[in-house]
PDB file of C-alpha atoms in Angstrom:
ATOM      1  CA  MET A 980      87.126 170.248 163.748  1.00 80.00           C
ATOM      2  CA  PRO A 981      87.338 174.056 163.743  1.00 85.00           C
ATOM      3  CA  ILE A 982      87.720 175.351 160.208  1.00 87.00           C
ATOM      4  CA  GLN A 983      90.901 177.299 160.960  1.00 87.00           C
ATOM      5  CA  TYR A 984      92.830 174.070 161.574  1.00 90.00           C
ATOM      6  CA  TYR A 985      92.136 173.084 158.005  1.00 92.00           C
ATOM      7  CA  ILE A 986      93.056 176.569 156.777  1.00 92.00           C
ATOM      8  CA  TYR A 987      96.416 176.398 158.558  1.00 93.00           C
ATOM      9  CA  LEU A 988      97.087 172.890 157.264  1.00 94.00           C
ATOM     10  CA  ALA A 989      96.274 173.819 153.660  1.00 94.00           C
ATOM     11  CA  LEU A 990      98.303 177.013 153.992  1.00 94.00           C
ATOM     12  CA  ALA A 991     101.350 175.115 155.256  1.00 94.00           C
ATOM     13  CA  LEU A 992     101.033 172.579 152.438  1.00 94.00           C
ATOM     14  CA  PHE A 993     100.682 175.376 149.873  1.00 94.00           C
ATOM     15  CA  CYS A 994     103.780 177.159 151.230  1.00 94.00           C
ATOM     16  CA  ILE A 995     105.803 173.944 151.088  1.00 94.00           C
ATOM     17  CA  GLY A 996     104.773 173.752 147.427  1.00 94.00           C
ATOM     18  CA  ILE A 997     105.842 177.371 146.834  1.00 94.00           C
ATOM     19  CA  VAL A 998     109.224 176.823 148.487  1.00 94.00           C
ATOM     20  CA  GLY A 999     109.718 173.692 146.402  1.00 92.00           C
ATOM     21  CA  VAL A1000     108.939 175.527 143.161  1.00 92.00           C
ATOM     22  CA  LEU A1001     111.337 178.335 144.074  1.00 91.00           C
ATOM     23  CA  THR A1002     114.233 176.220 145.342  1.00 90.00           C
ATOM     24  CA  ARG A1003     114.396 173.130 143.127  1.00 87.00           C
ATOM     25  CA  ARG A1004     115.792 173.131 139.597  1.00 85.00           C
ATOM     26  CA  ASN A1005     114.654 169.720 138.431  1.00 86.00           C
ATOM     27  CA  ALA A1006     111.627 170.383 136.199  1.00 88.00           C
ATOM     28  CA  ILE A1007     109.841 167.220 137.360  1.00 90.00           C
ATOM     29  CA  ILE A1008     110.176 168.154 141.046  1.00 91.00           C
ATOM     30  CA  VAL A1009     108.875 171.642 140.261  1.00 91.00           C
ATOM     31  CA  PHE A1010     105.916 169.996 138.573  1.00 91.00           C
ATOM     32  CA  MET A1011     105.299 167.763 141.591  1.00 92.00           C
ATOM     33  CA  CYS A1012     105.308 170.798 143.867  1.00 93.00           C
ATOM     34  CA  ILE A1013     102.577 172.323 141.694  1.00 93.00           C
ATOM     35  CA  GLU A1014     100.546 169.152 142.297  1.00 92.00           C
ATOM     36  CA  LEU A1015     101.165 169.635 146.014  1.00 93.00           C
ATOM     37  CA  MET A1016      99.741 173.162 145.832  1.00 93.00           C
ATOM     38  CA  LEU A1017      96.693 171.927 143.896  1.00 93.00           C
ATOM     39  CA  ASN A1018      96.065 169.316 146.564  1.00 93.00           C
ATOM     40  CA  ALA A1019      96.273 171.885 149.345  1.00 94.00           C
ATOM     41  CA  VAL A1020      93.521 173.848 147.596  1.00 94.00           C
ATOM     42  CA  ASN A1021      91.449 170.687 147.113  1.00 94.00           C
ATOM     43  CA  LEU A1022      91.655 169.862 150.811  1.00 94.00           C
ATOM     44  CA  LEU A1023      90.561 173.376 151.725  1.00 94.00           C
ATOM     45  CA  LEU A1024      87.615 173.231 149.309  1.00 93.00           C
ATOM     46  CA  VAL A1025      86.374 169.963 150.828  1.00 92.00           C
ATOM     47  CA  ALA A1026      86.745 171.376 154.344  1.00 92.00           C
ATOM     48  CA  PHE A1027      84.751 174.483 153.398  1.00 91.00           C
ATOM     49  CA  SER A1028      82.065 172.364 151.754  1.00 91.00           C
ATOM     50  CA  GLN A1029      81.647 170.352 154.957  1.00 89.00           C
ATOM     51  CA  MET A1030      81.582 173.627 156.903  1.00 89.00           C
ATOM     52  CA  HIS A1031      78.651 174.882 154.835  1.00 86.00           C
ATOM     53  CA  GLN A1032      76.970 171.498 155.244  1.00 85.00           C
ATOM     54  CA  ASN A1033      77.405 171.782 159.002  1.00 83.00           C
ATOM     55  CA  ALA A1034      75.646 175.153 159.087  1.00 82.00           C
ATOM     56  CA  VAL A1035      72.336 173.620 157.949  1.00 82.00           C
ATOM     57  CA  TYR A1036      72.809 169.989 158.981  1.00 80.00           C
ATOM     58  CA  ALA A1037      71.276 170.434 162.440  1.00 77.00           C
ATOM     59  CA  THR A1038      67.881 171.345 160.997  1.00 80.00           C
ATOM     60  CA  ASN A1039      67.912 169.488 157.672  1.00 76.00           C
ATOM     61  CA  LYS A1040      69.636 166.106 157.452  1.00 75.00           C
ATOM     62  CA  VAL A1041      69.284 165.641 153.684  1.00 75.00           C
ATOM     63  CA  THR A1042      70.411 169.073 152.569  1.00 75.00           C
ATOM     64  CA  SER A1043      72.863 169.394 149.704  1.00 77.00           C
ATOM     65  CA  ALA A1044      74.375 172.651 150.967  1.00 78.00           C
ATOM     66  CA  GLY A1045      78.041 172.865 150.115  1.00 82.00           C
ATOM     67  CA  ILE A1046      78.021 170.209 147.424  1.00 87.00           C
ATOM     68  CA  GLU A1047      79.480 172.677 144.911  1.00 89.00           C
ATOM     69  CA  GLY A1048      82.784 172.596 146.755  1.00 89.00           C
ATOM     70  CA  GLN A1049      83.197 168.884 146.209  1.00 90.00           C
ATOM     71  CA  LEU A1050      82.194 169.153 142.550  1.00 91.00           C
ATOM     72  CA  PHE A1051      84.776 171.869 142.142  1.00 92.00           C
ATOM     73  CA  VAL A1052      87.412 169.521 143.544  1.00 92.00           C
ATOM     74  CA  PHE A1053      86.307 166.969 140.974  1.00 91.00           C
ATOM     75  CA  PHE A1054      86.822 169.438 138.133  1.00 92.00           C
ATOM     76  CA  ILE A1055      90.193 170.514 139.555  1.00 92.00           C
ATOM     77  CA  MET A1056      91.285 166.877 139.432  1.00 91.00           C
ATOM     78  CA  VAL A1057      90.152 166.668 135.794  1.00 91.00           C
ATOM     79  CA  VAL A1058      92.163 169.752 134.868  1.00 91.00           C
ATOM     80  CA  ALA A1059      95.185 168.514 136.850  1.00 91.00           C
ATOM     81  CA  ALA A1060      95.190 165.209 134.992  1.00 90.00           C
ATOM     82  CA  ALA A1061      95.084 166.979 131.618  1.00 91.00           C
ATOM     83  CA  GLU A1062      97.799 169.389 132.762  1.00 91.00           C
ATOM     84  CA  VAL A1063     100.098 166.557 133.864  1.00 91.00           C
ATOM     85  CA  SER A1064      99.833 164.733 130.553  1.00 90.00           C
ATOM     86  CA  VAL A1065     100.778 167.826 128.543  1.00 91.00           C
ATOM     87  CA  GLY A1066     103.420 168.967 131.053  1.00 91.00           C
ATOM     88  CA  LEU A1067     105.224 165.647 131.127  1.00 90.00           C
ATOM     89  CA  ALA A1068     105.211 165.565 127.324  1.00 90.00           C
ATOM     90  CA  ILE A1069     106.877 168.992 127.354  1.00 88.00           C
ATOM     91  CA  ILE A1070     109.465 167.811 129.897  1.00 88.00           C
ATOM     92  CA  VAL A1071     110.273 164.737 127.799  1.00 88.00           C
ATOM     93  CA  MET A1072     110.698 166.983 124.759  1.00 87.00           C
ATOM     94  CA  LEU A1073     112.930 169.333 126.775  1.00 85.00           C
ATOM     95  CA  TYR A1074     115.054 166.387 127.824  1.00 86.00           C
ATOM     96  CA  ARG A1075     115.309 165.164 124.257  1.00 85.00           C
ATOM     97  CA  ASN A1076     116.595 168.549 123.085  1.00 82.00           C
ATOM     98  CA  THR A1077     118.929 169.431 125.962  1.00 81.00           C
ATOM     99  CA  ARG A1078     119.758 166.077 127.613  1.00 81.00           C
ATOM    100  CA  SER A1079     118.807 167.583 130.956  1.00 80.00           C
ATOM    101  CA  VAL A1080     115.721 168.470 133.000  1.00 81.00           C
ATOM    102  CA  ASP A1081     117.353 171.558 134.508  1.00 82.00           C
ATOM    103  CA  ILE A1082     114.852 174.416 134.153  1.00 81.00           C
ATOM    104  CA  ASN A1083     117.713 176.924 133.790  1.00 79.00           C
ATOM    105  CA  PHE A1084     118.250 175.576 130.260  1.00 77.00           C
ATOM    106  CA  LEU A1085     114.891 177.104 129.420  1.00 76.00           C
ATOM    107  CA  ASN A1086     116.347 180.621 129.551  1.00 76.00           C
ATOM    108  CA  ARG A1087     117.518 180.098 125.969  1.00 73.00           C
ATOM    109  CA  LEU A1088     113.884 180.823 125.059  1.00 68.00           C
ATOM    110  CA  LYS A1089     114.817 184.469 125.614  1.00 65.00           C
ATOM    111  CA  ASN A1090     116.670 184.726 122.293  1.00 58.00           C
TER     112      ASN A1090
ATOM    113  CA  MET B  62      90.361 164.053 172.460  1.00 70.00           C
ATOM    114  CA  ASN B  63      88.406 161.424 170.570  1.00 86.00           C
ATOM    115  CA  LEU B  64      89.426 159.226 167.673  1.00 87.00           C
ATOM    116  CA  VAL B  65      88.624 161.801 164.997  1.00 87.00           C
ATOM    117  CA  HIS B  66      90.921 164.361 166.621  1.00 89.00           C
ATOM    118  CA  ILE B  67      93.737 161.860 166.997  1.00 92.00           C
ATOM    119  CA  LEU B  68      93.380 160.831 163.348  1.00 91.00           C
ATOM    120  CA  PHE B  69      93.259 164.463 162.241  1.00 92.00           C
ATOM    121  CA  TRP B  70      96.512 165.350 164.003  1.00 93.00           C
ATOM    122  CA  PHE B  71      98.218 162.160 162.878  1.00 94.00           C
ATOM    123  CA  LEU B  72      97.212 162.692 159.232  1.00 93.00           C
ATOM    124  CA  SER B  73      98.173 166.369 159.355  1.00 94.00           C
ATOM    125  CA  ALA B  74     101.622 165.546 160.722  1.00 95.00           C
ATOM    126  CA  LEU B  75     102.039 162.811 158.110  1.00 94.00           C
ATOM    127  CA  THR B  76     100.956 165.172 155.315  1.00 94.00           C
ATOM    128  CA  LEU B  77     103.314 167.976 156.297  1.00 94.00           C
ATOM    129  CA  PHE B  78     106.280 165.671 156.983  1.00 95.00           C
ATOM    130  CA  SER B  79     105.881 163.865 153.659  1.00 94.00           C
ATOM    131  CA  ALA B  80     105.444 167.168 151.822  1.00 93.00           C
ATOM    132  CA  LEU B  81     108.678 168.438 153.367  1.00 93.00           C
ATOM    133  CA  MET B  82     110.450 165.251 152.354  1.00 93.00           C
ATOM    134  CA  VAL B  83     109.207 165.769 148.764  1.00 91.00           C
ATOM    135  CA  ILE B  84     111.167 168.997 148.463  1.00 91.00           C
ATOM    136  CA  LEU B  85     114.134 167.858 150.584  1.00 90.00           C
ATOM    137  CA  SER B  86     114.860 164.502 148.927  1.00 88.00           C
ATOM    138  CA  LYS B  87     117.831 164.558 146.564  1.00 87.00           C
ATOM    139  CA  ASN B  88     116.688 161.539 144.582  1.00 88.00           C
ATOM    140  CA  PRO B  89     113.646 162.283 142.344  1.00 89.00           C
ATOM    141  CA  VAL B  90     112.303 158.737 142.785  1.00 90.00           C
ATOM    142  CA  HIS B  91     112.170 159.237 146.556  1.00 91.00           C
ATOM    143  CA  SER B  92     110.335 162.531 145.994  1.00 91.00           C
ATOM    144  CA  VAL B  93     107.675 160.729 143.976  1.00 92.00           C
ATOM    145  CA  LEU B  94     107.249 158.074 146.665  1.00 93.00           C
ATOM    146  CA  TRP B  95     106.887 160.724 149.390  1.00 94.00           C
ATOM    147  CA  LEU B  96     104.346 162.545 147.218  1.00 93.00           C
ATOM    148  CA  ILE B  97     102.295 159.343 146.968  1.00 93.00           C
ATOM    149  CA  LEU B  98     102.305 159.241 150.782  1.00 94.00           C
ATOM    150  CA  VAL B  99     101.036 162.846 150.815  1.00 94.00           C
ATOM    151  CA  PHE B 100      98.153 161.829 148.558  1.00 94.00           C
ATOM    152  CA  PHE B 101      97.286 158.886 150.797  1.00 94.00           C
ATOM    153  CA  ALA B 102      97.243 161.174 153.845  1.00 94.00           C
ATOM    154  CA  ILE B 103      95.026 163.689 152.032  1.00 94.00           C
ATOM    155  CA  SER B 104      92.680 160.855 151.080  1.00 94.00           C
ATOM    156  CA  GLY B 105      92.543 160.010 154.782  1.00 93.00           C
ATOM    157  CA  HIS B 106      91.503 163.604 155.453  1.00 93.00           C
ATOM    158  CA  TYR B 107      88.739 163.249 152.854  1.00 92.00           C
ATOM    159  CA  VAL B 108      87.475 160.097 154.571  1.00 92.00           C
ATOM    160  CA  LEU B 109      87.431 161.949 157.899  1.00 91.00           C
ATOM    161  CA  LEU B 110      85.354 164.672 156.240  1.00 90.00           C
ATOM    162  CA  ASN B 111      83.019 161.989 154.790  1.00 88.00           C
ATOM    163  CA  ALA B 112      83.932 162.903 151.196  1.00 88.00           C
ATOM    164  CA  GLN B 113      84.128 159.257 150.254  1.00 89.00           C
ATOM    165  CA  PHE B 114      83.889 159.686 146.497  1.00 91.00           C
ATOM    166  CA  LEU B 115      86.714 162.216 146.437  1.00 91.00           C
ATOM    167  CA  ALA B 116      88.853 160.021 148.689  1.00 92.00           C
ATOM    168  CA  ILE B 117      88.648 157.145 146.239  1.00 93.00           C
ATOM    169  CA  VAL B 118      89.056 159.369 143.165  1.00 91.00           C
ATOM    170  CA  ASN B 119      92.074 161.007 144.781  1.00 92.00           C
ATOM    171  CA  LEU B 120      93.674 157.605 145.270  1.00 93.00           C
ATOM    172  CA  ILE B 121      92.854 156.335 141.783  1.00 92.00           C
ATOM    173  CA  VAL B 122      93.618 159.483 139.793  1.00 89.00           C
ATOM    174  CA  TYR B 123      96.488 161.012 141.764  1.00 88.00           C
ATOM    175  CA  ALA B 124      98.222 158.175 143.583  1.00 88.00           C
ATOM    176  CA  GLY B 125      97.363 155.702 140.852  1.00 88.00           C
ATOM    177  CA  ALA B 126      97.527 157.373 137.460  1.00 88.00           C
ATOM    178  CA  ILE B 127      99.397 160.661 137.777  1.00 90.00           C
ATOM    179  CA  MET B 128     102.152 159.411 140.066  1.00 90.00           C
ATOM    180  CA  VAL B 129     102.753 156.351 137.918  1.00 90.00           C
ATOM    181  CA  LEU B 130     103.129 158.730 134.971  1.00 89.00           C
ATOM    182  CA  PHE B 131     105.717 160.739 136.937  1.00 90.00           C
ATOM    183  CA  LEU B 132     107.545 157.584 137.923  1.00 90.00           C
ATOM    184  CA  PHE B 133     107.555 156.381 134.307  1.00 90.00           C
ATOM    185  CA  VAL B 134     109.044 159.647 133.074  1.00 90.00           C
ATOM    186  CA  ILE B 135     111.706 159.698 135.800  1.00 88.00           C
ATOM    187  CA  MET B 136     112.741 156.155 135.019  1.00 88.00           C
ATOM    188  CA  LEU B 137     112.558 156.778 131.254  1.00 87.00           C
ATOM    189  CA  LEU B 138     114.910 159.749 131.580  1.00 86.00           C
ATOM    190  CA  ASN B 139     117.083 157.775 134.039  1.00 83.00           C
ATOM    191  CA  LEU B 140     117.181 160.542 136.638  1.00 80.00           C
ATOM    192  CA  ASN B 141     118.909 159.912 139.952  1.00 76.00           C
ATOM    193  CA  LYS B 142     120.937 161.636 142.622  1.00 74.00           C
ATOM    194  CA  GLU B 143     123.917 162.221 140.326  1.00 73.00           C
ATOM    195  CA  THR B 144     121.966 163.932 137.542  1.00 72.00           C
ATOM    196  CA  GLU B 145     120.170 166.242 139.967  1.00 74.00           C
ATOM    197  CA  PRO B 146     120.969 169.859 139.008  1.00 73.00           C
ATOM    198  CA  LYS B 147     122.637 171.836 141.778  1.00 73.00           C
ATOM    199  CA  LYS B 148     121.148 175.155 142.715  1.00 70.00           C
ATOM    200  CA  ASN B 149     122.980 178.143 144.102  1.00 79.00           C
ATOM    201  CA  VAL B 150     122.659 178.220 147.908  1.00 85.00           C
ATOM    202  CA  TRP B 151     121.637 181.887 147.817  1.00 87.00           C
ATOM    203  CA  MET B 152     118.794 181.090 145.453  1.00 86.00           C
ATOM    204  CA  LYS B 153     117.631 178.366 147.838  1.00 87.00           C
ATOM    205  CA  LEU B 154     117.781 180.779 150.743  1.00 91.00           C
ATOM    206  CA  ALA B 155     115.878 183.440 148.796  1.00 91.00           C
ATOM    207  CA  GLY B 156     113.183 180.943 147.797  1.00 90.00           C
ATOM    208  CA  THR B 157     112.761 179.737 151.369  1.00 92.00           C
ATOM    209  CA  ILE B 158     112.545 183.284 152.679  1.00 94.00           C
ATOM    210  CA  ALA B 159     109.961 184.200 150.044  1.00 93.00           C
ATOM    211  CA  GLY B 160     107.814 181.182 150.879  1.00 92.00           C
ATOM    212  CA  GLY B 161     108.216 181.806 154.611  1.00 93.00           C
ATOM    213  CA  CYS B 162     107.146 185.446 154.216  1.00 94.00           C
ATOM    214  CA  PHE B 163     103.990 184.295 152.436  1.00 93.00           C
ATOM    215  CA  LEU B 164     103.299 181.751 155.186  1.00 93.00           C
ATOM    216  CA  ILE B 165     103.794 184.296 157.972  1.00 94.00           C
ATOM    217  CA  SER B 166     101.716 187.024 156.353  1.00 94.00           C
ATOM    218  CA  VAL B 167      98.730 184.802 155.539  1.00 93.00           C
ATOM    219  CA  THR B 168      98.927 183.066 158.942  1.00 92.00           C
ATOM    220  CA  ASN B 169      98.756 186.497 160.541  1.00 92.00           C
ATOM    221  CA  VAL B 170      95.636 187.342 158.513  1.00 91.00           C
ATOM    222  CA  ILE B 171      93.903 184.078 159.510  1.00 89.00           C
ATOM    223  CA  TYR B 172      94.975 184.467 163.130  1.00 89.00           C
ATOM    224  CA  ASN B 173      93.424 187.914 163.339  1.00 88.00           C
ATOM    225  CA  ALA B 174      90.313 186.829 161.454  1.00 85.00           C
ATOM    226  CA  GLN B 175      89.564 183.784 163.597  1.00 82.00           C
ATOM    227  CA  THR B 176      88.648 185.900 166.594  1.00 82.00           C
ATOM    228  CA  SER B 177      87.054 188.866 164.839  1.00 83.00           C
ATOM    229  CA  SER B 178      85.530 187.753 161.543  1.00 79.00           C
ATOM    230  CA  ALA B 179      81.990 186.386 161.529  1.00 76.00           C
ATOM    231  CA  GLU B 180      82.977 184.085 158.667  1.00 76.00           C
ATOM    232  CA  LEU B 181      85.363 182.130 160.870  1.00 78.00           C
ATOM    233  CA  VAL B 182      84.285 182.432 164.512  1.00 78.00           C
ATOM    234  CA  ASN B 183      82.845 179.161 165.819  1.00 77.00           C
ATOM    235  CA  LYS B 184      82.704 177.627 162.357  1.00 80.00           C
ATOM    236  CA  THR B 185      83.388 173.904 162.415  1.00 80.00           C
ATOM    237  CA  THR B 186      83.431 171.240 159.764  1.00 80.00           C
ATOM    238  CA  LEU B 187      81.083 168.283 159.895  1.00 79.00           C
ATOM    239  CA  MET B 188      83.174 165.193 160.607  1.00 80.00           C
ATOM    240  CA  GLY B 189      82.030 161.790 159.368  1.00 76.00           C
ATOM    241  CA  LYS B 190      78.414 162.879 158.832  1.00 78.00           C
ATOM    242  CA  GLY B 191      76.421 164.477 156.041  1.00 77.00           C
ATOM    243  CA  SER B 192      75.550 162.991 152.668  1.00 80.00           C
ATOM    244  CA  ILE B 193      77.041 165.430 150.138  1.00 83.00           C
ATOM    245  CA  GLY B 194      80.223 163.398 149.738  1.00 81.00           C
ATOM    246  CA  LEU B 195      78.381 160.266 148.718  1.00 85.00           C
ATOM    247  CA  ILE B 196      78.524 159.260 145.088  1.00 88.00           C
ATOM    248  CA  GLU B 197      74.732 159.275 144.722  1.00 88.00           C
ATOM    249  CA  ASN B 198      74.305 162.951 145.560  1.00 87.00           C
ATOM    250  CA  LEU B 199      77.439 164.086 143.763  1.00 89.00           C
ATOM    251  CA  GLY B 200      76.407 162.203 140.632  1.00 89.00           C
ATOM    252  CA  LYS B 201      72.902 163.647 140.681  1.00 89.00           C
ATOM    253  CA  THR B 202      74.213 167.203 140.928  1.00 89.00           C
ATOM    254  CA  LEU B 203      76.938 166.562 138.374  1.00 89.00           C
ATOM    255  CA  PHE B 204      74.532 165.286 135.736  1.00 91.00           C
ATOM    256  CA  THR B 205      71.781 167.848 136.311  1.00 91.00           C
ATOM    257  CA  ASP B 206      73.212 171.238 137.301  1.00 89.00           C
ATOM    258  CA  TYR B 207      76.791 170.777 136.084  1.00 91.00           C
ATOM    259  CA  VAL B 208      76.323 168.731 132.945  1.00 93.00           C
ATOM    260  CA  ILE B 209      77.699 171.423 130.602  1.00 93.00           C
ATOM    261  CA  PRO B 210      81.018 171.830 132.492  1.00 92.00           C
ATOM    262  CA  PHE B 211      81.222 168.044 132.581  1.00 92.00           C
ATOM    263  CA  GLU B 212      80.906 167.824 128.796  1.00 93.00           C
ATOM    264  CA  ILE B 213      83.379 170.672 128.293  1.00 93.00           C
ATOM    265  CA  SER B 214      85.895 168.823 130.452  1.00 93.00           C
ATOM    266  CA  SER B 215      85.675 165.892 128.061  1.00 93.00           C
ATOM    267  CA  VAL B 216      86.696 168.252 125.240  1.00 94.00           C
ATOM    268  CA  LEU B 217      89.562 169.413 127.468  1.00 93.00           C
ATOM    269  CA  PHE B 218      90.708 165.828 127.909  1.00 92.00           C
ATOM    270  CA  LEU B 219      90.549 165.189 124.185  1.00 94.00           C
ATOM    271  CA  SER B 220      92.619 168.282 123.394  1.00 93.00           C
ATOM    272  CA  ALA B 221      95.134 167.408 126.150  1.00 93.00           C
ATOM    273  CA  MET B 222      95.479 163.914 124.717  1.00 91.00           C
ATOM    274  CA  VAL B 223      96.026 165.202 121.172  1.00 93.00           C
ATOM    275  CA  GLY B 224      98.431 167.848 122.462  1.00 92.00           C
ATOM    276  CA  ALA B 225     100.484 165.350 124.437  1.00 90.00           C
ATOM    277  CA  VAL B 226     100.805 163.078 121.422  1.00 90.00           C
ATOM    278  CA  ILE B 227     101.792 165.949 119.093  1.00 91.00           C
ATOM    279  CA  ILE B 228     104.348 167.360 121.540  1.00 87.00           C
ATOM    280  CA  GLY B 229     105.749 163.968 122.404  1.00 81.00           C
ATOM    281  CA  LYS B 230     106.210 162.502 118.945  1.00 82.00           C
ATOM    282  CA  LYS B 231     109.570 162.602 117.214  1.00 72.00           C
ATOM    283  CA  LYS B 232     109.956 165.047 114.372  1.00 64.00           C
TER     284      LYS B 232
END
């Protein structure tokens, strides 16, 4: 597939995530939209890694060109898993203090 | 139009539709279920790109572990359609316009670059071939060139675990 198809797909997915973060007020949905944006980036990284593989694949079938992209995706997944565990703990604590998951309650942090 | 193309367009449509349903669903549980469908579709994309290890890890870690965690929290807090906070319609409109402006501007950049930039012209991804996505090659690189980041990520996991317990426990 041409690489720009993957760029457009990842871009659309990323923008859906942005719109979700900006328009929803439920903290858990906002968090899920962040996961959506992370996944858009992961998809793009894998596509680029296969693109770099394709550039040398015709002459060298066992090349490891582009493998860094897939390792990067692996590390992004590691960080995302750690982020989710801490984030959900924060949301549960927020709910325990305010009885709501509305992110507008967080503006009391200003004072 | 061969099978790979058909699968690509089908999975892309499924991904975008499910992603839209994530942000449009009123019930948080439905949002989580749509998000799981997004992850399955993205795993399908990984299989098409022959990134088999990442496809399986995506299913196990995201669709398996992380989404179950989300579902647990939603059911623990007893969230549903009635408890969903209502947002001002103007704020929704402003958020959509902001996201749409980003989409249009970056699409314009890519559209101009795909005919003029040497980085993008005639570049294609390798579909269903190549060995970098196989677990053997990824593991070899991970444990030789990237062993220090791998160890540091274990420290990250430990600190995240301790942090989650400390934040989550009752005072």
